[in-house]
Amino acid sequence: MNPLNERLQAVRWEEDKLYLLDQRVLPHTYTHISLETASQVAIAIKDMVVRGAPAIGITAAYGVVLAAREAYQKSPEQWQTIISADMQTLAQARPTAVNLVWALERMQKCFSHISGNPESELLSEAKAIHQEDIDANYTMGNFGSSLLPKNCRILTHCNAGALATGGYGTALGVVRSGFSDNKITQVYADETRPWLQGTRLTAWELLEDHIPVTLVTESAAATLMKEKMVDWVIVGSDRIAANGDVANKIGTYHLAVLARYHGVKVMVAAPLSTVDFSIATGSEIKVEEREAHEILTSNGQRIAPLDAQAWNPVFDVTPAELVDAIVTEKGIIEQPTTEKLQQWR
Ligand code: MRU
């Protein structure tokens, strides 16, 4: 089993405080910020200090510990009522990653069993959510690697790695496992505009683990596939509908369309906490739209003409029919359908 690389841990709980690795400034600045209140946590999630669906869920779970601490200090009798405003704020921090509400609901389920100060019981639950995500990542890594042929060339999108999870990665967990199984000869990461998760985060975290990586622009994907330079596209997900439709970083859908045309396979690796059985299809997924300035500027400098407008949806939904395999900690489903996904319910 590949050991966790401590430098890549996005979320840590230490000495009663929550620490987040600031992913906005990686890779050239490596710094953590410490958080003491739930509203600071919600802002950090919204502002992308921490990002990636599972890491957002884990962070929110620790956010509930901070919220409970504040609420209990205000009123040991009324903390469960007081905390609801913070729970709401956390839930609204980002809309697409279902892991966020999944984690909050799981934390809330503990409330009814707690008498007295809730902090230690809630902290145990948050730590359990964190550890289970790491365990799920390892299991998915092995399942995903089992699908890969020898001398496999991978293209990945955004960052679905240690930085986006409890610490090993979903798509990049498969890459890590496939690499140590000697099955992977090439990893391409696309830039992932406008936040450049591919350029800044995926490239950095793979190199930290001594896995060579080649960056490409998103628009190079068609040529890469036409030239037969890639065998599998491997991505993570923010929400998977009951029929296997997959919400992930904007640009995933176009990779899946291109992959089908060129005979390249598509794998989605995600923990079960990403599967939302309450929605039948991906059309029910709320896609986050972020501010136009993320596209109109680069490094804080305006690059577009002053009167230009921009539309900035940050996720898209890939129809299940374009996905060759969904991998969770429960196993592999090829050519996903509603009937097949039921086995994970
Ligand atoms: O906007 P981001 O960086 O939070 O988007 C992240 C992604 O789209 C990831 O692919 C997804 O959350 C899966 S992370 C294991």
mmCIF file of N, CA and C in Angstrom, residues 10-11 23 45 48 50-61 94-104 129 133 137 158-167 169-171 197 235-240 246-249 268-275 288 315:
data_model
loop_
_atom_site.group_PDB
_atom_site.id
_atom_site.type_symbol
_atom_site.label_atom_id
_atom_site.label_comp_id
_atom_site.label_asym_id
_atom_site.label_seq_id
_atom_site.Cartn_x
_atom_site.Cartn_y
_atom_site.Cartn_z
ATOM 1 N N ALA A 10 -4.764 17.876 2.690
ATOM 2 C CA ALA A 10 -5.493 19.141 2.540
ATOM 3 C C ALA A 10 -6.115 19.601 3.848
ATOM 4 N N VAL A 11 -6.513 18.624 4.673
ATOM 5 C CA VAL A 11 -7.287 18.947 5.880
ATOM 6 C C VAL A 11 -6.625 18.258 7.070
ATOM 7 N N GLN A 23 -4.959 25.916 -1.014
ATOM 8 C CA GLN A 23 -4.781 25.432 -2.392
ATOM 9 C C GLN A 23 -4.866 26.553 -3.423
ATOM 10 N N ILE A 45 -14.311 27.232 2.222
ATOM 11 C CA ILE A 45 -14.823 26.309 1.195
ATOM 12 C C ILE A 45 -15.250 27.113 -0.035
ATOM 13 N N MET A 48 -12.358 28.424 -2.060
ATOM 14 C CA MET A 48 -11.476 27.411 -2.653
ATOM 15 C C MET A 48 -10.114 27.273 -1.953
ATOM 16 N N VAL A 50 -9.919 25.153 0.304
ATOM 17 C CA VAL A 50 -10.027 23.700 0.184
ATOM 18 C C VAL A 50 -11.047 23.442 -0.907
ATOM 19 N N ARG A 51 -10.796 22.414 -1.716
ATOM 20 C CA ARG A 51 -11.717 22.117 -2.809
ATOM 21 C C ARG A 51 -11.619 20.628 -3.125
ATOM 22 N N GLY A 52 -12.542 20.190 -4.024
ATOM 23 C CA GLY A 52 -12.632 18.751 -4.261
ATOM 24 C C GLY A 52 -13.715 18.198 -3.343
ATOM 25 N N ALA A 53 -14.640 17.429 -3.932
ATOM 26 C CA ALA A 53 -15.857 17.061 -3.197
ATOM 27 C C ALA A 53 -15.595 16.369 -1.845
ATOM 28 N N PRO A 54 -14.791 15.297 -1.809
ATOM 29 C CA PRO A 54 -14.620 14.644 -0.506
ATOM 30 C C PRO A 54 -13.923 15.546 0.527
ATOM 31 N N ALA A 55 -12.943 16.326 0.089
ATOM 32 C CA ALA A 55 -12.243 17.218 1.037
ATOM 33 C C ALA A 55 -13.191 18.291 1.569
ATOM 34 N N ILE A 56 -14.109 18.737 0.728
ATOM 35 C CA ILE A 56 -15.102 19.723 1.189
ATOM 36 C C ILE A 56 -15.988 19.095 2.273
ATOM 37 N N GLY A 57 -16.403 17.835 2.040
ATOM 38 C CA GLY A 57 -17.244 17.150 3.033
ATOM 39 C C GLY A 57 -16.516 16.973 4.358
ATOM 40 N N ILE A 58 -15.263 16.547 4.288
ATOM 41 C CA ILE A 58 -14.478 16.328 5.516
ATOM 42 C C ILE A 58 -14.302 17.653 6.264
ATOM 43 N N THR A 59 -13.991 18.706 5.506
ATOM 44 C CA THR A 59 -13.801 20.026 6.119
ATOM 45 C C THR A 59 -15.088 20.480 6.809
ATOM 46 N N ALA A 60 -16.219 20.266 6.131
ATOM 47 C CA ALA A 60 -17.503 20.686 6.723
ATOM 48 C C ALA A 60 -17.764 19.909 8.010
ATOM 49 N N ALA A 61 -17.387 18.616 8.037
ATOM 50 C CA ALA A 61 -17.599 17.822 9.259
ATOM 51 C C ALA A 61 -16.808 18.430 10.426
ATOM 52 N N ARG A 94 -20.915 25.563 -1.072
ATOM 53 C CA ARG A 94 -20.817 25.234 -2.503
ATOM 54 C C ARG A 94 -21.940 24.242 -2.819
ATOM 55 N N PRO A 95 -22.603 24.421 -3.972
ATOM 56 C CA PRO A 95 -23.838 23.647 -4.181
ATOM 57 C C PRO A 95 -23.713 22.289 -4.858
ATOM 58 N N THR A 96 -22.634 22.009 -5.594
ATOM 59 C CA THR A 96 -22.659 20.818 -6.456
ATOM 60 C C THR A 96 -22.168 19.567 -5.733
ATOM 61 N N ALA A 97 -21.117 19.691 -4.940
ATOM 62 C CA ALA A 97 -20.543 18.507 -4.277
ATOM 63 C C ALA A 97 -21.506 17.982 -3.216
ATOM 64 N N VAL A 98 -22.082 16.805 -3.475
ATOM 65 C CA VAL A 98 -23.061 16.254 -2.534
ATOM 66 C C VAL A 98 -22.383 15.785 -1.255
ATOM 67 N N ASN A 99 -21.092 15.551 -1.295
ATOM 68 C CA ASN A 99 -20.355 15.122 -0.103
ATOM 69 C C ASN A 99 -20.498 16.136 1.035
ATOM 70 N N LEU A 100 -20.709 17.391 0.688
ATOM 71 C CA LEU A 100 -20.864 18.436 1.702
ATOM 72 C C LEU A 100 -22.117 18.172 2.541
ATOM 73 N N VAL A 101 -23.273 18.067 1.886
ATOM 74 C CA VAL A 101 -24.502 17.823 2.666
ATOM 75 C C VAL A 101 -24.510 16.420 3.255
ATOM 76 N N TRP A 102 -23.909 15.487 2.554
ATOM 77 C CA TRP A 102 -23.814 14.112 3.091
ATOM 78 C C TRP A 102 -23.089 14.144 4.439
ATOM 79 N N ALA A 103 -21.965 14.857 4.503
ATOM 80 C CA ALA A 103 -21.182 14.916 5.750
ATOM 81 C C ALA A 103 -21.957 15.656 6.841
ATOM 82 N N LEU A 104 -22.630 16.738 6.461
ATOM 83 C CA LEU A 104 -23.387 17.498 7.468
ATOM 84 C C LEU A 104 -24.525 16.650 8.032
ATOM 85 N N ILE A 129 -15.224 10.114 9.472
ATOM 86 C CA ILE A 129 -15.537 10.465 8.071
ATOM 87 C C ILE A 129 -14.233 10.624 7.286
ATOM 88 N N ASP A 133 -12.830 8.025 4.314
ATOM 89 C CA ASP A 133 -12.563 8.497 2.949
ATOM 90 C C ASP A 133 -11.191 8.003 2.468
ATOM 91 N N ASN A 137 -10.511 5.510 -0.642
ATOM 92 C CA ASN A 137 -9.596 5.880 -1.736
ATOM 93 C C ASN A 137 -8.642 4.738 -2.063
ATOM 94 N N CYS A 158 -8.850 18.279 -13.963
ATOM 95 C CA CYS A 158 -8.999 18.928 -12.654
ATOM 96 C C CYS A 158 -8.017 18.286 -11.667
ATOM 97 N N ASN A 159 -8.350 18.287 -10.386
ATOM 98 C CA ASN A 159 -7.527 17.570 -9.413
ATOM 99 C C ASN A 159 -8.439 16.721 -8.559
ATOM 100 N N ALA A 160 -8.338 15.421 -8.732
ATOM 101 C CA ALA A 160 -9.099 14.472 -7.914
ATOM 102 C C ALA A 160 -8.080 13.615 -7.172
ATOM 103 N N GLY A 161 -7.217 14.294 -6.448
ATOM 104 C CA GLY A 161 -6.100 13.628 -5.797
ATOM 105 C C GLY A 161 -6.167 13.719 -4.292
ATOM 106 N N ALA A 162 -4.997 13.547 -3.661
ATOM 107 C CA ALA A 162 -4.899 13.689 -2.209
ATOM 108 C C ALA A 162 -5.451 15.043 -1.779
ATOM 109 N N LEU A 163 -5.158 16.056 -2.575
ATOM 110 C CA LEU A 163 -5.562 17.418 -2.220
ATOM 111 C C LEU A 163 -7.084 17.585 -2.206
ATOM 112 N N ALA A 164 -7.787 16.712 -2.919
ATOM 113 C CA ALA A 164 -9.238 16.855 -3.064
ATOM 114 C C ALA A 164 -10.010 15.893 -2.175
ATOM 115 N N THR A 165 -9.265 15.134 -1.357
ATOM 116 C CA THR A 165 -9.898 14.046 -0.588
ATOM 117 C C THR A 165 -9.291 13.991 0.819
ATOM 118 N N GLY A 166 -9.539 12.855 1.473
ATOM 119 C CA GLY A 166 -8.930 12.660 2.795
ATOM 120 C C GLY A 166 -7.431 12.496 2.730
ATOM 121 N N GLY A 167 -6.876 12.139 1.553
ATOM 122 C CA GLY A 167 -5.419 12.092 1.506
ATOM 123 C C GLY A 167 -4.766 11.163 0.505
ATOM 124 N N GLY A 169 -6.661 10.161 -2.812
ATOM 125 C CA GLY A 169 -7.216 10.571 -4.103
ATOM 126 C C GLY A 169 -8.149 9.530 -4.692
ATOM 127 N N THR A 170 -9.052 10.025 -5.536
ATOM 128 C CA THR A 170 -9.980 9.135 -6.244
ATOM 129 C C THR A 170 -9.356 8.807 -7.603
ATOM 130 N N ALA A 171 -9.483 9.729 -8.566
ATOM 131 C CA ALA A 171 -8.835 9.484 -9.870
ATOM 132 C C ALA A 171 -7.322 9.327 -9.690
ATOM 133 N N GLN A 197 -6.538 23.795 -11.765
ATOM 134 C CA GLN A 197 -6.295 22.698 -10.813
ATOM 135 C C GLN A 197 -5.329 21.668 -11.399
ATOM 136 N N VAL A 235 -11.296 10.393 -14.081
ATOM 137 C CA VAL A 235 -11.696 11.618 -13.373
ATOM 138 C C VAL A 235 -12.394 11.258 -12.067
ATOM 139 N N GLY A 236 -12.607 12.275 -11.237
ATOM 140 C CA GLY A 236 -13.414 12.125 -10.021
ATOM 141 C C GLY A 236 -14.815 12.633 -10.289
ATOM 142 N N SER A 237 -15.550 12.894 -9.230
ATOM 143 C CA SER A 237 -16.907 13.423 -9.407
ATOM 144 C C SER A 237 -17.336 14.202 -8.181
ATOM 145 N N ASP A 238 -18.239 15.146 -8.418
ATOM 146 C CA ASP A 238 -18.852 15.899 -7.324
ATOM 147 C C ASP A 238 -20.217 15.357 -6.941
ATOM 148 N N ARG A 239 -20.866 14.697 -7.898
ATOM 149 C CA ARG A 239 -22.166 14.083 -7.588
ATOM 150 C C ARG A 239 -22.506 13.110 -8.719
ATOM 151 N N ILE A 240 -22.919 11.920 -8.339
ATOM 152 C CA ILE A 240 -23.335 10.919 -9.327
ATOM 153 C C ILE A 240 -24.809 10.622 -9.076
ATOM 154 N N VAL A 246 -22.846 11.786 -14.294
ATOM 155 C CA VAL A 246 -21.729 12.219 -13.438
ATOM 156 C C VAL A 246 -21.495 13.730 -13.533
ATOM 157 N N ALA A 247 -21.636 14.423 -12.412
ATOM 158 C CA ALA A 247 -21.235 15.834 -12.381
ATOM 159 C C ALA A 247 -19.768 15.900 -11.989
ATOM 160 N N ASN A 248 -19.000 16.630 -12.754
ATOM 161 C CA ASN A 248 -17.591 16.840 -12.403
ATOM 162 C C ASN A 248 -17.160 18.166 -13.027
ATOM 163 N N LYS A 249 -15.928 18.519 -12.792
ATOM 164 C CA LYS A 249 -15.376 19.802 -13.262
ATOM 165 C C LYS A 249 -15.733 20.061 -14.725
ATOM 166 N N VAL A 268 -14.718 6.849 -13.897
ATOM 167 C CA VAL A 268 -15.025 7.825 -12.846
ATOM 168 C C VAL A 268 -14.799 7.124 -11.512
ATOM 169 N N ALA A 269 -13.903 7.678 -10.705
ATOM 170 C CA ALA A 269 -13.630 7.095 -9.390
ATOM 171 C C ALA A 269 -14.147 8.048 -8.325
ATOM 172 N N ALA A 270 -15.005 7.548 -7.464
ATOM 173 C CA ALA A 270 -15.605 8.406 -6.427
ATOM 174 C C ALA A 270 -16.085 7.546 -5.269
ATOM 175 N N PRO A 271 -16.004 8.072 -4.041
ATOM 176 C CA PRO A 271 -16.532 7.293 -2.922
ATOM 177 C C PRO A 271 -18.065 7.251 -2.972
ATOM 178 N N LEU A 272 -18.650 6.310 -2.231
ATOM 179 C CA LEU A 272 -20.122 6.219 -2.227
ATOM 180 C C LEU A 272 -20.785 7.501 -1.727
ATOM 181 N N SER A 273 -20.045 8.275 -0.916
ATOM 182 C CA SER A 273 -20.616 9.534 -0.417
ATOM 183 C C SER A 273 -20.885 10.519 -1.559
ATOM 184 N N THR A 274 -20.376 10.224 -2.755
ATOM 185 C CA THR A 274 -20.612 11.093 -3.918
ATOM 186 C C THR A 274 -21.852 10.651 -4.707
ATOM 187 N N VAL A 275 -22.344 9.447 -4.411
ATOM 188 C CA VAL A 275 -23.511 8.951 -5.158
ATOM 189 C C VAL A 275 -24.775 9.456 -4.472
ATOM 190 N N GLU A 288 -22.858 24.706 -10.021
ATOM 191 C CA GLU A 288 -22.368 25.979 -9.488
ATOM 192 C C GLU A 288 -21.894 26.891 -10.615
ATOM 193 N N PHE A 315 -19.036 23.223 -13.268
ATOM 194 C CA PHE A 315 -19.181 21.768 -13.404
ATOM 195 C C PHE A 315 -20.015 21.474 -14.635
#
